[in-house]
Amino acid sequence: MLTTPPLAPKTLAALQSLGINTLDDLHRSGSTKTFLLLKAAGLTITDSTLWQLEALLHGCTPQTLDSAAKAALLATVKTHPPVAAFPVPSEMERFMRIALNEAEQSAAAGEVPVGAVVVKNGGIIAAAHNTCITDCDISRHAEIRALAQAGAALQNYRLDGCDVYITLEPCPMCASALIQARVARVVFGAAEPKTGAAGSVINLFENSLLNKHTAITGGILADECRAVLQRFFETRRG
């Protein structure tokens, strides 16, 4: 278990709230991501916390890290993809099930079954599904429609502080829209190996040439999200 000392009590408490309780947890997260997670959680910390986390990983003291090692860590922090503390699994699953209901509506209309919901302050402000065929419009993906609804609800095209739940990993078009909207967090269900732009084919969310605002995570109810798609395409082939 991680302890204090060497970690400061507030740092230790914040790590525990993030589910980082042991040295193995810290190894899985890494020092730079953990450092950024602590900052995202609102903890006021300095670079010395980063040195402490890295030293724990190597079983040494922060004093043994030379200037080159510290500079490399700071460079990694600057180029690291956005991170965030995501909701507990049960909460993410609850919103994903609502997105799944939207996907089922797409399937019933003969559309590729993808659903999306936008959440702000724990409440849903938009929910949508694919209507590309119905509207004869390639832009009518679930994510784009949900973003438009949320923008209208908030009277702002920038969706600061909003989370978007999507049953399928977003394509490049939708990933770009999510980034431009400055969504805080994206949670998707099934991976999309052919067009996924959140890591499967490309990861636009971590591209250093683009504005980086949005943290992503995937695999929430992945089997159920994938099953909706499989049933749809099996029916079409049949």
Short mmCIF file of C-alpha atoms in Angstrom, two decimals:
data_model
loop_
_atom_site.label_atom_id
_atom_site.label_comp_id
_atom_site.label_asym_id
_atom_site.label_seq_id
_atom_site.Cartn_x
_atom_site.Cartn_y
_atom_site.Cartn_z
CA MET A 1 0.00 0.00 0.00
CA LEU A 2 1.08 3.57 -0.64
CA THR A 3 1.67 5.38 2.63
CA THR A 4 2.49 8.68 4.28
CA PRO A 5 5.35 9.24 4.57
CA PRO A 6 6.77 9.47 1.96
CA LEU A 7 3.59 10.87 0.36
CA ALA A 8 1.89 13.90 1.86
CA PRO A 9 -1.44 13.09 3.55
CA LYS A 10 -3.48 15.16 1.06
CA THR A 11 -1.71 13.52 -1.87
CA LEU A 12 -2.32 10.06 -0.44
CA ALA A 13 -6.01 10.80 0.14
CA ALA A 14 -6.38 12.11 -3.42
CA LEU A 15 -4.67 9.02 -4.83
CA GLN A 16 -7.01 6.78 -2.88
CA SER A 17 -10.03 8.66 -4.24
CA LEU A 18 -8.67 7.95 -7.73
CA GLY A 19 -8.33 4.24 -6.97
CA ILE A 20 -4.53 4.36 -6.83
CA ASN A 21 -3.83 2.57 -3.56
CA THR A 22 -0.79 0.38 -4.20
CA LEU A 23 2.53 0.54 -5.95
CA ASP A 24 1.10 -1.77 -8.63
CA ASP A 25 -1.71 0.74 -9.21
CA LEU A 26 0.89 3.48 -9.57
CA HIS A 27 2.90 1.39 -12.05
CA ARG A 28 -0.22 0.85 -14.17
CA SER A 29 -1.03 4.55 -14.19
CA GLY A 30 2.53 5.87 -14.47
CA SER A 31 3.99 8.89 -12.72
CA THR A 32 3.06 11.54 -15.30
CA LYS A 33 -0.54 10.41 -15.77
CA THR A 34 -0.98 10.11 -12.00
CA PHE A 35 0.44 13.60 -11.54
CA LEU A 36 -2.00 15.00 -14.10
CA LEU A 37 -4.88 13.10 -12.51
CA LEU A 38 -4.08 14.69 -9.17
CA LYS A 39 -4.13 18.13 -10.78
CA ALA A 40 -7.38 17.33 -12.60
CA ALA A 41 -8.89 16.29 -9.26
CA GLY A 42 -8.19 19.80 -7.98
CA LEU A 43 -5.18 19.08 -5.77
CA THR A 44 -2.70 21.94 -5.55
CA ILE A 45 0.67 20.30 -6.18
CA THR A 46 4.12 21.25 -7.41
CA ASP A 47 6.69 19.46 -9.54
CA SER A 48 8.08 17.90 -6.37
CA THR A 49 5.04 15.60 -6.31
CA LEU A 50 5.97 14.37 -9.76
CA TRP A 51 9.53 13.64 -8.58
CA GLN A 52 8.09 11.76 -5.58
CA LEU A 53 5.83 9.61 -7.75
CA GLU A 54 8.65 8.77 -10.16
CA ALA A 55 10.98 7.92 -7.28
CA LEU A 56 8.39 5.53 -5.83
CA LEU A 57 8.25 3.69 -9.15
CA HIS A 58 12.02 3.22 -9.14
CA GLY A 59 12.38 2.49 -5.44
CA CYS A 60 14.60 5.49 -4.81
CA THR A 61 14.36 8.97 -3.32
CA PRO A 62 13.53 12.14 -5.28
CA GLN A 63 17.02 13.44 -4.55
CA THR A 64 18.52 10.73 -6.75
CA LEU A 65 16.69 11.96 -9.88
CA ASP A 66 19.06 14.06 -11.95
CA SER A 67 18.15 17.19 -13.93
CA ALA A 68 17.88 15.26 -17.21
CA ALA A 69 15.37 12.82 -15.73
CA LYS A 70 13.30 15.67 -14.32
CA ALA A 71 13.35 17.55 -17.62
CA ALA A 72 12.19 14.42 -19.44
CA LEU A 73 9.30 14.02 -16.99
CA LEU A 74 8.20 17.63 -17.46
CA ALA A 75 8.35 17.22 -21.23
CA THR A 76 6.14 14.14 -20.96
CA VAL A 77 3.66 16.07 -18.84
CA LYS A 78 3.42 18.81 -21.48
CA THR A 79 2.76 16.37 -24.33
CA HIS A 80 0.54 13.93 -22.42
CA PRO A 81 -3.02 13.40 -23.69
CA PRO A 82 -5.75 14.98 -21.54
CA VAL A 83 -6.64 13.02 -18.43
CA ALA A 84 -9.60 13.16 -16.09
CA ALA A 85 -11.05 11.37 -13.12
CA PHE A 86 -14.01 9.52 -14.64
CA PRO A 87 -17.24 8.67 -12.79
CA VAL A 88 -17.54 5.35 -10.99
CA PRO A 89 -18.36 2.40 -13.30
CA SER A 90 -21.98 2.13 -12.14
CA GLU A 91 -22.64 5.75 -13.10
CA MET A 92 -20.99 5.38 -16.50
CA GLU A 93 -22.98 2.22 -17.16
CA ARG A 94 -26.22 4.00 -16.26
CA PHE A 95 -25.68 6.69 -18.88
CA MET A 96 -24.40 4.18 -21.42
CA ARG A 97 -27.63 2.20 -21.11
CA ILE A 98 -29.54 5.32 -22.09
CA ALA A 99 -27.24 5.70 -25.09
CA LEU A 100 -27.98 2.05 -25.90
CA ASN A 101 -31.70 2.84 -25.90
CA GLU A 102 -30.97 5.53 -28.47
CA ALA A 103 -28.99 3.02 -30.55
CA GLU A 104 -31.96 0.65 -30.55
CA GLN A 105 -34.08 3.45 -32.01
CA SER A 106 -31.56 3.74 -34.86
CA ALA A 107 -31.79 0.01 -35.50
CA ALA A 108 -35.59 0.13 -35.56
CA ALA A 109 -35.40 2.83 -38.24
CA GLY A 110 -32.92 0.85 -40.35
CA GLU A 111 -30.00 3.08 -39.35
CA VAL A 112 -26.61 1.89 -38.10
CA PRO A 113 -27.37 1.59 -34.36
CA VAL A 114 -25.28 4.16 -32.50
CA GLY A 115 -26.55 6.30 -29.65
CA ALA A 116 -25.12 9.21 -27.69
CA VAL A 117 -26.07 11.25 -24.64
CA VAL A 118 -24.61 14.47 -23.26
CA VAL A 119 -24.38 14.84 -19.50
CA LYS A 120 -23.72 17.98 -17.46
CA ASN A 121 -23.65 18.16 -13.66
CA GLY A 122 -25.00 14.62 -13.44
CA GLY A 123 -28.03 15.22 -15.65
CA ILE A 124 -28.76 14.40 -19.28
CA ILE A 125 -29.19 17.50 -21.46
CA ALA A 126 -29.24 15.75 -24.85
CA ALA A 127 -29.80 12.29 -26.32
CA ALA A 128 -29.64 11.27 -29.98
CA HIS A 129 -29.08 8.43 -32.44
CA ASN A 130 -27.98 8.02 -36.05
CA THR A 131 -30.37 9.39 -38.68
CA CYS A 132 -28.05 9.58 -41.71
CA ILE A 133 -30.27 7.51 -44.00
CA THR A 134 -33.52 9.14 -42.90
CA ASP A 135 -32.13 12.66 -43.31
CA CYS A 136 -29.96 11.89 -46.37
CA ASP A 137 -27.15 13.60 -44.47
CA ILE A 138 -23.82 11.97 -43.61
CA SER A 139 -23.34 14.42 -40.74
CA ARG A 140 -26.34 13.08 -38.81
CA HIS A 141 -24.26 10.78 -36.62
CA ALA A 142 -25.50 10.32 -33.06
CA GLU A 143 -22.64 12.38 -31.61
CA ILE A 144 -23.17 15.35 -33.93
CA ARG A 145 -26.90 15.41 -33.27
CA ALA A 146 -26.36 15.15 -29.50
CA LEU A 147 -23.81 17.98 -29.56
CA ALA A 148 -26.25 20.18 -31.50
CA GLN A 149 -29.03 19.48 -29.00
CA ALA A 150 -26.74 20.21 -26.07
CA GLY A 151 -25.54 23.44 -27.64
CA ALA A 152 -29.13 24.58 -28.09
CA ALA A 153 -29.95 23.65 -24.49
CA LEU A 154 -26.96 25.56 -23.12
CA GLN A 155 -27.07 28.33 -25.72
CA ASN A 156 -23.37 27.80 -26.34
CA TYR A 157 -21.51 25.84 -28.99
CA ARG A 158 -18.77 25.12 -26.46
CA LEU A 159 -19.81 22.37 -24.07
CA ASP A 160 -17.38 23.01 -21.23
CA GLY A 161 -17.89 20.64 -18.33
CA CYS A 162 -19.98 18.20 -20.37
CA ASP A 163 -19.49 14.46 -20.77
CA VAL A 164 -20.56 12.53 -23.86
CA TYR A 165 -21.45 8.84 -23.75
CA ILE A 166 -21.39 7.00 -27.08
CA THR A 167 -22.13 3.35 -27.77
CA LEU A 168 -19.40 3.17 -30.45
CA GLU A 169 -15.91 4.68 -30.63
CA PRO A 170 -16.27 7.96 -32.54
CA CYS A 171 -15.16 8.31 -36.15
CA PRO A 172 -12.75 11.13 -37.20
CA MET A 173 -15.65 13.46 -38.05
CA CYS A 174 -17.29 13.03 -34.66
CA ALA A 175 -14.02 13.03 -32.74
CA SER A 176 -13.17 16.37 -34.31
CA ALA A 177 -16.57 17.77 -33.37
CA LEU A 178 -16.18 16.56 -29.79
CA ILE A 179 -12.77 18.22 -29.56
CA GLN A 180 -14.04 21.46 -31.10
CA ALA A 181 -16.93 21.50 -28.62
CA ARG A 182 -14.38 21.23 -25.79
CA VAL A 183 -16.22 18.36 -24.19
CA ALA A 184 -14.58 17.44 -20.90
CA ARG A 185 -14.85 13.65 -21.10
CA VAL A 186 -15.88 11.10 -23.71
CA VAL A 187 -16.97 7.61 -22.67
CA PHE A 188 -17.54 5.06 -25.43
CA GLY A 189 -18.69 1.48 -25.45
CA ALA A 190 -17.44 -0.74 -28.28
CA ALA A 191 -14.22 -0.10 -30.17
CA GLU A 192 -14.46 0.56 -33.92
CA PRO A 193 -11.50 -1.18 -35.60
CA LYS A 194 -12.26 0.26 -39.06
CA THR A 195 -12.78 3.96 -38.40
CA GLY A 196 -12.22 4.53 -34.67
CA ALA A 197 -10.55 7.87 -33.95
CA ALA A 198 -10.06 7.34 -30.22
CA GLY A 199 -7.24 4.83 -30.51
CA SER A 200 -8.32 2.01 -32.83
CA VAL A 201 -7.15 3.57 -36.12
CA ILE A 202 -5.98 6.98 -34.95
CA ASN A 203 -6.31 8.94 -31.73
CA LEU A 204 -7.27 12.52 -32.51
CA PHE A 205 -7.80 13.23 -28.83
CA GLU A 206 -4.08 12.94 -28.12
CA ASN A 207 -2.81 14.66 -31.28
CA SER A 208 -0.43 17.39 -30.11
CA LEU A 209 -1.21 19.49 -33.20
CA LEU A 210 -4.84 19.89 -32.15
CA ASN A 211 -6.34 21.65 -29.14
CA LYS A 212 -6.35 19.07 -26.38
CA HIS A 213 -9.32 19.43 -24.07
CA THR A 214 -11.04 16.07 -23.97
CA ALA A 215 -10.18 12.97 -21.94
CA ILE A 216 -11.43 9.63 -23.23
CA THR A 217 -12.11 6.16 -21.92
CA GLY A 218 -13.71 3.16 -23.59
CA GLY A 219 -15.04 -0.32 -22.99
CA ILE A 220 -18.09 0.62 -20.91
CA LEU A 221 -20.76 -2.02 -21.60
CA ALA A 222 -18.67 -2.90 -24.65
CA ASP A 223 -20.25 -6.33 -25.15
CA GLU A 224 -23.78 -4.94 -25.11
CA CYS A 225 -22.87 -2.08 -27.42
CA ARG A 226 -21.18 -4.49 -29.83
CA ALA A 227 -24.13 -6.89 -29.70
CA VAL A 228 -26.55 -4.20 -30.90
CA LEU A 229 -24.37 -3.64 -33.96
CA GLN A 230 -23.91 -7.36 -34.62
CA ARG A 231 -27.65 -8.05 -34.49
CA PHE A 232 -28.31 -5.19 -36.87
CA PHE A 233 -25.82 -6.32 -39.51
CA GLU A 234 -26.81 -9.99 -39.14
CA THR A 235 -30.42 -9.00 -39.83
CA ARG A 236 -29.41 -6.99 -42.88
CA ARG A 237 -27.33 -9.85 -44.27
CA GLY A 238 -30.19 -12.24 -43.61
#
